[in-house]
């Protein structure tokens, strides 16, 4: 969608949006939506080459970009990336906590370190991001967006680690909304459903499962990265200036089905059943 047909093209002019995991997928899609509306962008992630490629795409949209690698599990590296962004672009107006890790694994086969890895990237990484950014956000009376998932409120087979991490994120989001409202800082989560063309979908949905899910999701399709980017723009905009502490679910109605259908499809596929 041409965002400027809905929003003023200068809505985020000279605003600074910092996105963890911004080198690809939903997070890069969010970055592009903000860039289209005049924002400058800071991105971090583990792989500098991926960030450099993403920076070129964002610069082509007119954004000034700082792309400095940092693993969200490393608070010092994260702080350095955010400080470099501030030095070049100004203090952060919008923080998007998007970095995440996921793999499907039955709980009985998951090692403690496998569980910990996802908790560390998703939950601790989101806390680190907020903690390292809060002084900048106080300056701008900024906004924080967390990328959650349906696993936070519906149990999905093979996702015990992810459900725990995302539920933790949403709970923490509400705590921060409560504590930081006095600084004018708003905190909200977006819970995307399956989003086409992302690493997350590739990891969670064997080919046949994606096709069959489309028949069952009430809106009968996967989401797109722009579906989520547009919501991020809305939640960070003045249109949402009285919204804090909410989880906005954007999944085409998938959660209305529960997780039994996904579980059946994915278990059948993994056992070689196909369709
Ligand atoms: C079982 C696994 C596993 C798998 C890793 N582990 N992959 N266990 N099944 N498929 C275990 C390892 O054996 C190890 O435990 C522990 O996890 C840590 O693995 P490392 O590879 O050393 O960790 P690290 O290099 O830090 O990588 C983190 C990761 C990896 C999460 C494991 O997959 C990753 O980097 N992911 C980032 C990209 C990603 O996942 N993108 C998709 C996000 S989508 P042991 O015991 O052997 O030491 C998303 C959407 C969610 O989050 C919701 C969608 C609807």
PDB file of N, CA and C in Angstrom, residues 208 212 265-275:
ATOM      1  N   UNK A 208       3.438 -27.474   2.924  1.00  0.00           N
ATOM      2  CA  UNK A 208       2.019 -27.835   2.834  1.00  0.00           C
ATOM      3  C   UNK A 208       1.177 -27.197   3.924  1.00  0.00           C
ATOM      4  N   UNK A 212      -2.386 -24.974   3.584  1.00  0.00           N
ATOM      5  CA  UNK A 212      -3.633 -25.388   4.245  1.00  0.00           C
ATOM      6  C   UNK A 212      -4.093 -24.377   5.279  1.00  0.00           C
ATOM      7  N   UNK A 265      -1.899 -30.206  11.596  1.00  0.00           N
ATOM      8  CA  UNK A 265      -1.263 -30.105  10.280  1.00  0.00           C
ATOM      9  C   UNK A 265       0.245 -30.292  10.378  1.00  0.00           C
ATOM     10  N   UNK A 266       0.835 -29.646  11.345  1.00  0.00           N
ATOM     11  CA  UNK A 266       2.298 -29.661  11.410  1.00  0.00           C
ATOM     12  C   UNK A 266       2.809 -31.025  11.872  1.00  0.00           C
ATOM     13  N   UNK A 267       2.082 -31.669  12.782  1.00  0.00           N
ATOM     14  CA  UNK A 267       2.506 -33.000  13.221  1.00  0.00           C
ATOM     15  C   UNK A 267       2.383 -34.002  12.074  1.00  0.00           C
ATOM     16  N   UNK A 268       1.299 -33.890  11.290  1.00  0.00           N
ATOM     17  CA  UNK A 268       1.099 -34.788  10.147  1.00  0.00           C
ATOM     18  C   UNK A 268       2.221 -34.590   9.132  1.00  0.00           C
ATOM     19  N   UNK A 269       2.532 -33.322   8.854  1.00  0.00           N
ATOM     20  CA  UNK A 269       3.561 -33.007   7.868  1.00  0.00           C
ATOM     21  C   UNK A 269       4.911 -33.542   8.325  1.00  0.00           C
ATOM     22  N   UNK A 270       5.219 -33.341   9.609  1.00  0.00           N
ATOM     23  CA  UNK A 270       6.524 -33.772  10.109  1.00  0.00           C
ATOM     24  C   UNK A 270       6.643 -35.288  10.118  1.00  0.00           C
ATOM     25  N   UNK A 271       5.486 -35.962  10.243  1.00  0.00           N
ATOM     26  CA  UNK A 271       5.511 -37.428  10.193  1.00  0.00           C
ATOM     27  C   UNK A 271       5.525 -37.913   8.744  1.00  0.00           C
ATOM     28  N   UNK A 272       5.548 -36.955   7.795  1.00  0.00           N
ATOM     29  CA  UNK A 272       5.614 -37.325   6.375  1.00  0.00           C
ATOM     30  C   UNK A 272       4.264 -37.532   5.736  1.00  0.00           C
ATOM     31  N   UNK A 273       3.184 -37.081   6.420  1.00  0.00           N
ATOM     32  CA  UNK A 273       1.821 -37.317   5.927  1.00  0.00           C
ATOM     33  C   UNK A 273       1.412 -36.433   4.773  1.00  0.00           C
ATOM     34  N   UNK A 274       1.890 -35.174   4.741  1.00  0.00           N
ATOM     35  CA  UNK A 274       1.526 -34.219   3.706  1.00  0.00           C
ATOM     36  C   UNK A 274       0.032 -34.048   3.579  1.00  0.00           C
ATOM     37  N   UNK A 275      -0.405 -33.678   2.384  1.00  0.00           N
ATOM     38  CA  UNK A 275      -1.855 -33.547   2.190  1.00  0.00           C
ATOM     39  C   UNK A 275      -2.364 -34.476   1.104  1.00  0.00           C
TER      40      UNK A 275
END
